[in-house]
């Protein structure tokens, strides 16, 4: 494959093609193009003598190496990205004039980067954290960046608090501990004094912060933006990404173990899915609010700590994002890509959300230091596919060779070019919002209700989700060393929900304070006097929003799920291959795991290739487990502590487990024993022994296969978690 040639008919791919380098069949050269005849030895005065300064080849190579690193992102340093395209389902002309949303036949190239927020570049993918979901659309009208997260709200309401938040959550300044974790004093100190963060805290302590895959998480633009149509009519809009594989998470115990076994779990998952042709897909959704309805909600649309519940304004699905190509080079593309919420196209505009307004400054500023100067838009991954013409000139590492004498406007020497474009020629015209205001350093009172939506989130969770949230808070606050911070947090949680607070308090050995101190926050009223204000109390009837619970997600597919098959020599060939076939046909991936690597001999004399030895993988890297029969195979596995641990752990994490024939005996030998496994009925047919545990004495059973597939699609069987504690 010639990488210098465009790989697809994707306009951005064509653009990138001119920058690709491929060394196949080429000579080694210096950066000046001189061929190198010895890359093993430096130039010396005698074979044992000192190296010579004149060795320009050595100096060039080492100098370049010395400068290979650039500063990592101050937040969202750890990430993975992919190329793809976006296609609208229908014309959105009634709402926006953005060209890429007019024509369903148009495929707009995109580059999408997912990230964690807190950890450094080399940290684990499985940190309990928000995930970034940043999409660069290379539209015909220029780049549009939707720089969102997998959580629809944020910790703070005003950009001025962002450096404080980030300083508090990053590793502590004296010893740089802990890495990629919010479970430490400075974060909870800040949060316990910042009640506006409480809605976000509910989301970050929920399973949303532990995605099973980037491909199985939602995305949100977070802020309220504006759509503007050809007639100049503006409407408020919130952006959503809905994953077609559903919304799924791992559990905390699993996350911690994955961090050890495969800290690249999410990065690898995205890469492999694309290499396998299982292209990740999301639908873009919008919630649209008419301008005259701006004040009809009991929260402020400009407040980034609030959602618009889907039950109030439904999410309209307007198109699909598909990721179909991995980057060629991590540094050139994933590391150097520069997103900016201020990269807009005509038809989309900002609102006065004070968090968004601050971001508009920050993103260019950060690229200046990270990418080293004002020409970062010329780096291949950042270049727009729409032509760029302006009078900006020069600067560090300028690539463009601007021709002509005129680099100013107005000019006559250049015949007035480049020309300004009126709106009817595609020129961007800012939305003419009417503003009649005094200049004040203040926060709107409509931002003061910090607890109602936090309570809405809590109330909308299923019982297992609530349990996970409580456990997460117990874990995080359990790592806090200063008792006063723990106590203050319990007090703030009681403003959200007293049951939540008392469950957390119980795990911390605390009592919920009988008299709740109102949490403090600062406000600056119009007269300029700083005063303290109390957040508004929780509204009485807040109800529930089913859309907030992951329990209500899609559960009808096992596509791309990873199923471990535990076997040893003497396994039942027919059972293994029929199960493999059925799972593969349903879109899942099967991996044969055995006590060693190489090939296994089946009971019938056949062979199977082993994908992994028990030494290199654990159950946490899989979605489900199958144990086929074969007396000898099962006898061997019974003696393998790692095989038994595999079953225990999969059970503990509520994963689907199936066993057929003698395979059932491995389950019986395990901690599951007989009491969690009913005897198969008289016909020896499959029985669902425990939720998500499927067994049959028959060597092969169509019913088992069917039940197994159905159960894997459920993702997890959380009811088990409430019943049984498993030592694993
Ligand atoms: Fe960011 N954020 N952010 N942020 N953000 C950055 O830009 C910032 C916020 C988000 O994959 C930085 O290029 C401020 C909300 C993503 O490259 C920086 C504030 C949301 C990414 C920055 C916020 C985000 C960033 C660091 C509060 C969800 C990664 C490196 C006013 C809507 C993009 C960089 C990528 C990255 C500033 C809050 C999403 C420093 C000042 C809210 C997905 O500019």
XYZ file of C-alpha atoms and ligand atoms in Angstrom:
772
model
C 0.000 0.000 0.000
C 1.428 3.394 -0.940
C 0.797 5.618 2.066
C 1.630 8.694 0.000
C -1.506 8.072 -2.006
C -4.900 8.955 -0.520
C -6.461 5.842 1.001
C -10.080 6.882 0.568
C -12.189 9.585 -1.000
C -12.090 11.437 2.316
C -10.988 15.049 1.684
C -8.847 15.231 4.828
C -7.182 11.959 3.963
C -6.237 13.385 0.558
C -4.847 16.450 2.276
C -2.756 14.374 4.708
C -1.392 12.181 1.919
C 1.112 14.838 0.794
C 2.781 14.760 4.234
C 3.122 11.010 4.633
C 6.562 9.438 4.588
C 7.278 5.800 3.926
C 10.815 4.437 4.023
C 10.212 1.113 2.301
C 13.009 0.553 -0.237
C 14.668 3.904 0.527
C 18.210 4.800 1.678
C 18.861 6.249 5.114
C 19.642 9.982 4.893
C 20.304 13.010 7.086
C 17.634 15.710 7.308
C 19.477 17.397 4.470
C 18.942 14.381 2.266
C 22.542 13.117 2.311
C 22.814 9.328 2.259
C 24.402 7.827 5.380
C 26.831 4.942 4.978
C 27.391 3.969 8.649
C 24.696 4.427 11.262
C 26.463 2.212 13.817
C 29.552 4.240 14.691
C 30.291 7.864 15.423
C 33.270 9.601 13.816
C 36.372 9.250 16.034
C 40.034 10.050 16.097
C 41.011 6.383 15.892
C 38.676 3.486 16.689
C 39.344 3.960 20.426
C 39.745 7.735 20.289
C 37.453 10.638 21.195
C 34.443 11.517 19.041
C 34.903 14.418 16.702
C 32.818 17.581 16.842
C 32.667 17.588 13.069
C 30.438 14.485 13.099
C 27.414 16.322 11.724
C 25.551 13.054 11.377
C 25.888 12.240 15.093
C 25.099 15.816 16.123
C 22.002 16.052 13.937
C 20.647 12.722 15.138
C 21.192 13.444 18.829
C 20.037 17.043 18.668
C 16.777 16.033 17.065
C 16.317 13.314 19.657
C 16.941 15.795 22.478
C 14.009 17.857 21.218
C 11.497 15.086 20.546
C 9.120 15.940 23.392
C 6.633 18.783 23.585
C 4.736 19.776 26.733
C 1.800 17.477 27.369
C -1.672 18.993 27.553
C -2.239 20.654 30.931
C -5.471 18.649 31.116
C -6.592 15.754 28.855
C -2.937 14.719 28.369
C -3.735 11.023 27.955
C -5.698 10.306 24.801
C -6.307 8.199 21.724
C -7.781 9.257 18.403
C -9.130 8.074 15.076
C -10.239 9.364 11.698
C -13.698 8.973 10.269
C -16.615 10.826 8.798
C -19.940 12.363 9.706
C -23.133 12.222 7.693
C -26.389 14.030 8.439
C -29.634 12.036 8.226
C -31.618 14.909 6.750
C -31.240 18.583 6.026
C -31.118 20.705 9.165
C -31.831 23.846 7.157
C -34.800 24.889 9.349
C -32.381 25.207 12.286
C -28.904 25.924 10.956
C -27.230 27.043 7.788
C -24.059 25.046 8.622
C -23.253 23.477 5.265
C -22.196 20.098 6.621
C -25.680 19.687 8.104
C -27.624 20.410 4.895
C -27.104 17.440 2.643
C -27.313 13.768 3.714
C -25.049 12.736 0.834
C -22.146 14.834 2.163
C -19.549 12.889 4.154
C -17.620 15.334 6.330
C -14.173 14.067 7.409
C -13.563 14.074 11.152
C -10.739 13.410 13.583
C -11.888 12.409 17.074
C -9.742 12.358 20.198
C -10.850 10.678 23.432
C -9.003 11.366 26.660
C -8.929 11.207 30.409
C -8.626 14.593 32.106
C -6.363 14.337 35.110
C -3.580 11.853 34.383
C -0.309 12.406 32.580
C 0.338 11.095 29.074
C 1.534 7.726 30.378
C -1.218 7.176 32.948
C -3.803 4.383 32.933
C -6.868 4.557 30.702
C -9.002 3.205 33.538
C -8.714 6.105 35.974
C -11.975 7.181 37.592
C -12.325 10.349 35.570
C -14.298 12.335 33.029
C -13.494 11.390 29.412
C -12.872 14.015 26.744
C -14.767 13.524 23.477
C -13.345 16.051 21.021
C -14.472 16.030 17.391
C -12.865 18.069 14.626
C -15.142 18.311 11.587
C -13.160 19.278 8.465
C -16.104 20.950 6.727
C -16.121 22.677 3.342
C -16.582 25.935 5.232
C -13.651 25.409 7.586
C -13.039 23.469 10.784
C -15.777 23.044 13.368
C -14.588 21.580 16.676
C -17.097 20.087 19.098
C -14.846 19.768 22.143
C -16.997 17.848 24.593
C -16.895 15.337 27.418
C -18.680 12.069 28.234
C -20.506 13.846 31.066
C -23.023 16.584 30.206
C -22.234 18.995 33.039
C -19.113 20.470 34.586
C -17.652 21.068 38.058
C -17.762 24.845 37.946
C -19.893 27.605 36.485
C -17.302 30.240 35.716
C -13.978 29.850 33.867
C -12.210 31.866 36.525
C -12.386 28.799 38.818
C -10.821 26.377 36.279
C -7.185 26.748 37.382
C -8.309 26.176 40.998
C -10.256 23.064 40.074
C -7.377 21.634 38.050
C -4.769 22.443 40.699
C -6.964 20.717 43.271
C -7.542 17.525 41.259
C -4.032 17.096 39.789
C -1.407 15.260 41.891
C -0.606 17.299 45.001
C 2.136 19.868 44.479
C 4.556 18.837 47.227
C 5.035 15.176 46.240
C 3.162 14.747 42.931
C 0.928 12.015 44.383
C -1.511 10.512 43.389
C -1.313 10.033 39.635
C -4.555 10.179 37.616
C -6.809 10.061 40.668
C -9.245 12.371 42.382
C -9.080 10.348 45.622
C -6.981 12.771 47.644
C -7.352 15.710 50.005
C -6.907 18.731 47.776
C -9.661 17.682 45.366
C -12.236 16.943 48.057
C -11.216 20.042 49.981
C -12.053 22.149 46.923
C -15.245 20.228 46.139
C -16.542 20.372 49.703
C -16.187 24.158 49.553
C -17.696 24.445 46.060
C -21.328 23.306 46.196
C -21.864 24.109 42.506
C -19.728 21.003 41.757
C -22.221 18.641 43.389
C -24.178 17.722 40.244
C -20.940 16.871 38.407
C -19.745 14.913 41.448
C -22.773 12.624 41.112
C -21.797 11.867 37.497
C -18.070 11.455 38.193
C -18.730 9.085 41.080
C -21.143 7.077 38.923
C -20.156 4.274 36.550
C -19.990 6.840 33.731
C -16.455 7.588 34.882
C -15.395 3.964 34.202
C -16.346 3.301 30.569
C -16.064 -0.238 29.220
C -14.821 1.322 25.981
C -14.619 4.734 24.326
C -16.990 3.116 21.838
C -19.584 2.600 24.572
C -19.809 6.037 26.074
C -21.961 9.058 25.362
C -20.593 12.467 24.476
C -21.917 15.942 25.199
C -21.124 19.458 24.034
C -21.951 20.457 27.651
C -22.571 24.167 27.013
C -25.648 25.547 25.353
C -24.687 26.675 21.840
C -26.720 28.436 19.160
C -27.967 27.279 15.778
C -28.678 30.057 13.271
C -30.558 29.412 10.062
C -30.395 31.173 6.686
C -33.105 33.607 7.829
C -30.933 34.649 10.760
C -33.238 33.026 13.327
C -31.339 31.719 16.345
C -32.224 28.800 18.597
C -30.426 27.294 21.578
C -28.874 23.889 21.028
C -27.244 21.221 23.197
C -25.187 18.523 21.440
C -25.223 14.803 22.350
C -23.354 11.774 21.005
C -25.226 8.464 21.424
C -23.137 5.280 20.986
C -24.800 2.649 18.806
C -23.308 -0.129 20.959
C -25.044 1.263 24.054
C -23.643 2.842 27.163
C -21.600 0.449 29.313
C -19.099 0.559 32.143
C -16.778 -1.626 34.160
C -16.762 -1.791 37.961
C -14.163 -0.097 40.132
C -12.444 -3.285 41.276
C -12.126 -4.265 37.623
C -10.855 -0.829 36.631
C -8.088 -1.003 39.198
C -7.024 -4.434 37.980
C -7.161 -3.438 34.309
C -4.898 -0.510 35.176
C -2.281 -3.088 36.103
C -2.932 -5.712 33.441
C -3.457 -3.400 30.482
C -3.213 0.343 31.177
C -3.786 0.877 27.429
C -7.127 -0.952 27.572
C -9.227 1.812 25.980
C -6.581 2.860 23.502
C -6.064 -0.748 22.411
C -9.817 -1.375 22.242
C -10.357 1.575 19.897
C -7.373 0.633 17.750
C -8.325 -3.030 17.468
C -11.989 -2.361 16.755
C -11.008 -0.178 13.798
C -8.368 -2.637 12.552
C -11.002 -5.412 12.743
C -13.455 -3.380 10.685
C -15.811 -2.947 13.660
C -16.109 0.774 13.076
C -17.289 2.656 16.155
C -20.458 4.670 15.568
C -22.373 7.388 17.382
C -25.472 9.323 16.466
C -25.331 13.072 16.853
C -28.334 14.338 18.776
C -29.543 17.852 19.419
C -31.887 19.378 21.949
C -33.294 22.540 20.458
C -34.887 25.327 22.488
C -36.648 28.306 20.918
C -35.301 31.683 21.976
C -38.594 32.719 23.526
C -38.375 29.672 25.809
C -35.011 30.704 27.245
C -36.464 31.451 30.681
C -39.139 28.789 30.864
C -36.919 26.286 32.736
C -36.217 26.287 36.458
C -32.496 26.345 35.689
C -30.435 28.631 33.523
C -29.459 27.442 30.025
C -26.179 29.314 30.438
C -25.214 27.332 33.534
C -22.874 24.442 32.599
C -23.698 22.606 35.829
C -27.201 21.873 34.466
C -28.652 19.507 31.878
C -31.876 19.936 30.013
C -33.593 16.670 31.012
C -34.392 14.666 27.889
C -37.918 14.292 29.168
C -38.351 18.076 28.903
C -36.696 18.507 25.512
C -36.218 15.295 23.520
C -32.931 14.559 21.787
C -33.409 14.659 18.033
C -30.940 12.386 16.233
C -29.571 14.221 13.234
C -26.692 12.198 11.842
C -24.036 9.570 12.352
C -20.335 9.609 13.155
C -18.241 6.634 12.012
C -14.576 6.093 12.883
C -12.935 3.988 10.192
C -9.199 4.695 10.154
C -6.466 4.647 12.767
C -3.873 7.409 12.692
C -0.595 6.703 10.867
C 1.471 8.328 13.580
C 0.496 9.024 17.183
C 2.628 12.127 17.663
C 1.910 13.777 14.315
C -1.841 13.339 14.631
C -3.132 12.466 18.112
C -0.581 14.522 20.023
C -0.424 17.522 17.718
C -4.125 17.911 17.059
C -5.329 21.228 18.481
C -9.005 21.521 19.348
C -10.776 24.743 20.184
C -14.446 25.353 21.069
C -14.032 28.642 19.197
C -13.524 26.885 15.864
C -17.000 27.502 14.446
C -18.670 27.528 11.061
C -21.505 29.837 9.934
C -24.801 28.572 11.372
C -23.346 27.715 14.803
C -22.518 30.255 17.500
C -21.794 30.643 21.209
C -23.960 31.648 24.104
C -22.892 33.676 27.121
C -22.192 30.628 29.281
C -19.317 32.028 31.374
C -17.488 28.713 31.302
C -17.611 28.583 27.517
C -16.539 32.202 27.246
C -13.374 31.457 29.240
C -12.617 28.409 27.119
C -12.667 30.591 24.021
C -9.553 32.301 25.328
C -7.808 29.271 26.764
C -7.501 26.879 23.846
C -5.478 29.080 21.488
C -3.358 30.220 24.360
C -2.489 26.671 25.388
C -1.493 25.694 21.810
C 0.977 28.577 21.717
C 3.013 26.958 24.448
C 2.258 23.331 23.657
C 2.843 23.485 19.904
C 5.392 26.262 20.127
C 4.002 29.212 18.214
C 1.199 30.789 16.215
C 1.434 28.514 13.169
C -0.021 25.395 14.755
C -2.918 25.563 12.290
C -0.400 24.607 9.575
C 0.430 21.245 11.180
C -1.107 18.685 8.809
C -3.700 17.315 11.244
C -4.908 20.823 12.081
C -5.153 22.203 8.547
C -8.604 22.981 7.309
C -9.604 21.420 3.981
C -11.235 24.755 3.124
C -8.613 27.070 1.609
C -6.949 29.538 3.983
C -6.150 33.095 2.823
C -5.387 35.992 5.121
C -2.764 38.580 5.922
C -1.331 36.796 8.943
C 2.357 36.268 8.267
C 5.579 34.744 9.517
C 6.230 33.407 13.022
C 7.871 30.226 14.257
C 8.024 27.389 11.751
C 5.929 29.112 9.123
C 5.183 26.653 6.305
C 3.111 28.687 3.891
C 4.942 30.690 1.246
C 2.658 33.666 0.856
C 3.164 35.367 -2.475
C 2.622 38.982 -3.448
C 3.415 42.356 -1.867
C 0.216 43.041 -0.002
C -0.093 41.595 3.493
C -2.526 44.220 4.721
C -6.076 45.234 4.123
C -7.373 47.483 2.603
C -4.935 47.295 -0.284
C -4.980 48.182 -3.930
C -1.640 46.541 -4.792
C -3.175 43.112 -4.263
C -6.445 44.227 -5.880
C -8.083 44.175 -2.495
C -7.444 40.462 -1.983
C -8.059 38.447 0.043
C -11.583 39.902 0.134
C -14.037 39.968 2.992
C -16.990 37.650 2.402
C -20.512 38.881 3.073
C -22.886 36.429 4.726
C -24.288 35.422 1.342
C -20.735 34.466 0.309
C -20.267 32.275 3.367
C -18.723 34.924 5.638
C -19.154 34.238 9.366
C -21.452 36.779 10.986
C -21.743 36.658 14.761
C -25.263 36.266 16.067
C -26.664 39.728 16.743
C -27.697 39.068 20.309
C -29.118 42.089 22.085
C -27.218 42.896 25.243
C -28.198 45.667 27.632
C -26.164 45.276 30.776
C -23.863 46.774 33.350
C -20.290 45.598 33.565
C -20.166 43.613 36.819
C -18.018 40.878 38.359
C -20.932 38.735 39.488
C -22.808 35.491 39.154
C -26.442 35.372 38.149
C -28.848 34.281 40.878
C -30.352 31.912 38.325
C -27.163 29.832 38.828
C -27.650 29.306 42.581
C -29.538 26.010 42.664
C -26.692 23.522 43.075
C -28.517 20.509 44.429
C -31.799 19.862 42.578
C -30.232 18.294 39.509
C -27.700 16.411 41.658
C -30.722 14.932 43.465
C -32.437 14.260 40.127
C -29.393 12.261 39.022
C -29.250 10.290 42.277
C -32.994 9.548 42.192
C -32.803 8.368 38.594
C -30.203 5.661 39.249
C -31.027 1.963 39.584
C -30.189 0.277 42.912
C -26.876 -1.196 41.702
C -25.897 2.181 40.242
C -26.686 3.847 43.554
C -24.573 1.257 45.342
C -21.640 1.931 42.998
C -21.971 5.659 43.569
C -21.967 5.234 47.335
C -18.952 2.895 47.141
C -17.119 5.369 44.926
C -17.644 8.175 47.447
C -16.587 5.904 50.303
C -13.432 4.964 48.401
C -12.542 8.518 47.420
C -13.253 10.046 50.815
C -11.624 7.060 52.478
C -8.358 8.156 50.858
C -8.720 11.666 52.243
C -6.421 12.191 55.232
C -7.905 15.293 56.845
C -11.043 14.233 58.820
C -12.625 17.684 58.580
C -12.764 17.400 54.766
C -14.551 14.033 54.971
C -17.053 15.433 57.433
C -17.690 18.550 55.403
C -18.311 16.411 52.307
C -20.861 14.273 54.134
C -22.576 17.491 55.188
C -22.706 18.750 51.599
C -23.975 15.375 50.322
C -26.836 15.591 52.814
C -28.065 18.626 50.871
C -28.373 16.367 47.827
C -29.977 13.387 49.560
C -29.958 12.274 53.149
C -29.940 8.562 52.375
C -26.951 9.038 50.097
C -25.140 11.011 52.783
C -25.895 8.510 55.521
C -24.790 5.537 53.393
C -21.504 7.272 52.599
C -21.110 8.370 56.219
C -21.628 4.822 57.432
C -18.702 3.578 55.333
C -16.535 6.357 56.714
C -17.524 5.739 60.318
C -19.136 9.168 60.530
C -22.542 10.539 61.397
C -24.430 12.916 59.183
C -24.410 16.140 61.189
C -27.796 16.638 62.905
C -27.825 20.324 62.071
C -26.663 20.925 58.546
C -24.493 23.958 58.018
C -25.475 25.568 54.780
C -22.534 25.219 52.401
C -20.831 28.480 51.678
C -20.064 30.078 48.401
C -19.037 33.521 47.373
C -21.034 35.899 45.271
C -20.450 39.416 44.140
C -23.667 41.359 43.837
C -24.068 44.292 41.508
C -22.985 46.830 44.110
C -19.544 45.230 44.122
C -19.497 44.119 47.767
C -18.317 40.562 48.124
C -20.814 38.628 50.170
C -21.480 35.051 50.984
C -24.528 33.439 49.521
C -26.305 30.241 50.312
C -27.185 27.900 47.467
C -30.904 27.501 46.993
C -32.435 24.498 48.756
C -33.369 21.415 46.744
C -36.725 21.668 45.076
C -39.231 19.285 46.604
C -40.552 17.356 43.645
C -37.676 16.618 41.307
C -38.841 13.284 39.917
C -36.675 11.020 37.827
C -35.137 11.064 34.380
C -34.849 7.520 32.942
C -32.301 8.793 30.394
C -29.828 9.363 33.239
C -29.627 5.710 34.218
C -27.266 3.448 32.309
C -29.568 0.570 33.215
C -31.896 1.802 30.465
C -29.357 1.622 27.651
C -29.393 -0.616 24.562
C -28.897 -4.282 25.481
C -29.565 -6.111 22.243
C -26.124 -6.748 20.827
C -22.913 -8.596 21.628
C -21.006 -6.998 18.757
C -17.283 -6.639 19.523
C -17.660 -8.215 22.983
C -14.712 -10.344 24.033
C -15.427 -13.869 25.216
C -12.743 -15.941 26.948
C -12.807 -19.694 26.343
C -10.947 -21.587 29.072
C -9.437 -24.856 27.921
C -6.526 -27.266 28.265
C -5.393 -30.373 26.363
C -8.239 -32.831 25.878
C -10.950 -30.192 25.411
C -14.192 -30.931 23.580
C -13.483 -29.858 20.028
C -17.060 -29.857 18.762
C -18.359 -27.798 21.709
C -15.605 -25.226 21.331
C -16.010 -24.789 17.612
C -19.801 -24.592 17.635
C -19.712 -21.976 20.403
C -16.978 -20.043 18.591
C -18.966 -20.086 15.394
C -22.175 -18.862 17.022
C -20.465 -16.060 18.942
C -18.495 -14.905 15.911
C -21.666 -14.918 13.827
C -23.250 -12.644 16.432
C -20.301 -10.228 16.097
C -18.379 -11.162 19.253
C -14.709 -12.085 19.442
C -13.554 -15.294 21.053
C -10.116 -15.888 22.557
C -8.818 -19.307 23.543
C -7.042 -19.175 26.900
C -5.006 -22.064 28.262
C -2.376 -22.717 30.929
C 0.361 -22.271 28.287
C 0.862 -20.844 24.796
C 1.083 -22.794 21.540
C -1.456 -25.335 20.279
C -3.804 -27.610 22.224
C -4.844 -31.140 21.375
C -8.543 -31.846 21.601
C -10.139 -35.055 22.904
C -10.966 -36.006 19.309
C -7.375 -35.472 18.146
C -7.914 -32.023 16.628
C -5.911 -28.906 17.419
C -6.692 -25.377 18.540
C -4.429 -22.337 18.543
C -4.089 -20.728 21.952
C -4.534 -16.949 21.887
C -3.318 -16.186 25.411
C -1.809 -18.083 28.303
C -3.447 -17.649 31.715
C -0.244 -15.902 32.740
C -0.774 -12.883 30.484
C -4.506 -12.192 30.765
C -7.154 -11.977 33.459
C -10.948 -12.081 33.356
C -11.042 -8.286 33.643
C -9.977 -8.011 30.013
C -13.062 -9.952 28.840
C -16.839 -9.573 28.827
C -17.776 -13.222 29.353
C -16.342 -16.725 29.895
C -17.156 -20.112 28.411
C -15.850 -23.452 29.704
C -16.431 -26.299 27.238
C -16.237 -29.930 28.290
C -13.563 -32.550 27.769
C -12.793 -34.474 30.983
C -9.035 -34.106 30.695
C -9.168 -30.410 29.920
C -11.423 -29.725 32.891
C -9.277 -31.868 35.223
C -6.213 -29.795 34.271
C -8.071 -26.511 34.760
C -9.312 -27.629 38.196
C -5.685 -27.716 39.282
C -4.914 -24.269 37.868
C -5.416 -21.568 40.505
C -5.487 -18.951 37.755
C -8.346 -20.702 35.951
C -10.419 -20.821 39.154
C -9.562 -17.208 39.891
C -10.674 -16.318 36.369
C -14.120 -17.776 37.064
C -14.389 -16.168 40.507
C -13.445 -12.778 39.240
C -15.793 -12.942 36.254
C -18.574 -13.939 38.658
C -17.706 -11.155 41.074
C -17.842 -8.601 38.255
C -21.280 -9.895 37.268
C -20.187 -11.203 33.867
C -21.907 -13.944 31.939
C -20.438 -17.431 32.460
C -21.360 -20.559 30.504
C -20.225 -24.155 30.898
C -21.171 -27.287 29.024
C -20.481 -30.997 29.552
C -17.659 -31.581 32.015
C -17.058 -27.813 32.012
C -19.822 -27.583 34.631
C -17.455 -29.366 37.046
C -14.943 -26.541 36.857
C -17.681 -24.196 38.045
C -18.587 -26.614 40.822
C -14.963 -26.818 41.942
C -14.812 -23.046 41.997
C -16.233 -20.838 44.727
C -19.570 -20.989 42.925
C -19.793 -24.588 44.193
C -23.047 -26.413 44.031
C -25.244 -23.950 45.888
C -25.027 -21.288 43.203
C -25.516 -23.883 40.445
C -28.766 -25.809 40.288
C -28.585 -29.339 39.004
C -29.565 -29.462 35.367
C -33.047 -30.928 34.969
C -33.827 -34.550 34.151
C -33.152 -34.097 30.455
C -29.769 -32.619 31.380
C -30.869 -29.501 29.599
C -29.524 -26.028 30.063
C -30.614 -24.167 33.159
C -29.950 -20.621 34.055
C -28.380 -21.451 37.379
C -27.886 -17.934 38.633
C -28.523 -14.763 36.708
C -25.970 -14.836 33.891
C -24.626 -18.325 34.719
C -25.653 -20.809 32.069
C -24.855 -24.505 32.369
C -25.737 -27.743 30.642
C -24.569 -31.301 31.130
C -25.025 -31.761 27.405
C -21.722 -31.446 25.618
C -23.322 -29.099 23.142
C -26.586 -27.296 23.414
C -28.214 -24.810 21.097
C -30.159 -23.518 24.082
C -26.979 -22.720 25.974
C -25.555 -20.850 23.018
C -28.728 -18.850 22.619
C -29.032 -18.102 26.336
C -25.323 -17.204 26.508
C -25.631 -14.670 23.699
C -28.726 -13.126 25.238
C -27.054 -12.883 28.628
C -23.845 -11.296 27.276
C -25.968 -8.629 25.601
C -27.186 -7.634 29.091
C -23.572 -6.551 29.717
C -23.664 -7.357 33.448
C -25.951 -9.119 35.899
C -25.902 -6.601 38.685
C -28.414 -8.403 40.881
C -25.656 -10.932 41.644
C -23.568 -8.190 43.153
C -26.204 -7.462 45.754
C -26.474 -11.150 46.700
C -23.036 -12.686 46.742
C -19.639 -11.526 47.819
C -16.970 -13.481 45.986
C -13.375 -13.630 47.116
C -11.451 -12.533 44.006
Fe -11.059 21.982 28.291
N -9.102 22.418 27.975
N -11.215 23.599 29.486
N -12.985 21.506 28.783
N -10.937 20.365 27.167
C -8.260 21.681 27.231
O -6.788 22.540 25.605
C -10.335 24.614 29.548
C -13.819 22.181 29.608
C -11.939 19.517 26.823
O -8.353 16.062 22.890
C -6.936 22.366 26.993
O -5.611 21.750 23.866
C -10.846 25.678 30.358
C -15.173 21.723 29.487
C -11.423 18.441 26.024
O -6.996 17.754 22.582
C -7.132 23.729 27.673
C -12.061 25.251 30.820
C -15.117 20.727 28.536
C -10.064 18.692 25.886
C -8.532 23.600 28.252
C -12.289 23.957 30.261
C -13.740 20.601 28.130
C -9.795 19.901 26.605
C -5.742 21.558 27.376
C -13.042 25.951 31.754
C -16.274 19.865 28.030
C -9.053 17.835 25.157
C -5.062 21.158 26.085
C -13.368 27.263 31.380
C -17.239 20.633 27.270
C -8.994 18.173 23.711
C -5.825 21.807 25.061
C -8.038 17.264 23.002
C -8.533 20.485 26.677
C -9.090 24.602 28.928
C -13.441 23.188 30.570
C -13.338 19.611 27.166
C -6.085 24.118 28.676
C -10.133 26.978 30.647
C -16.400 22.267 30.211
C -12.208 17.276 25.450
O -7.099 24.765 26.763
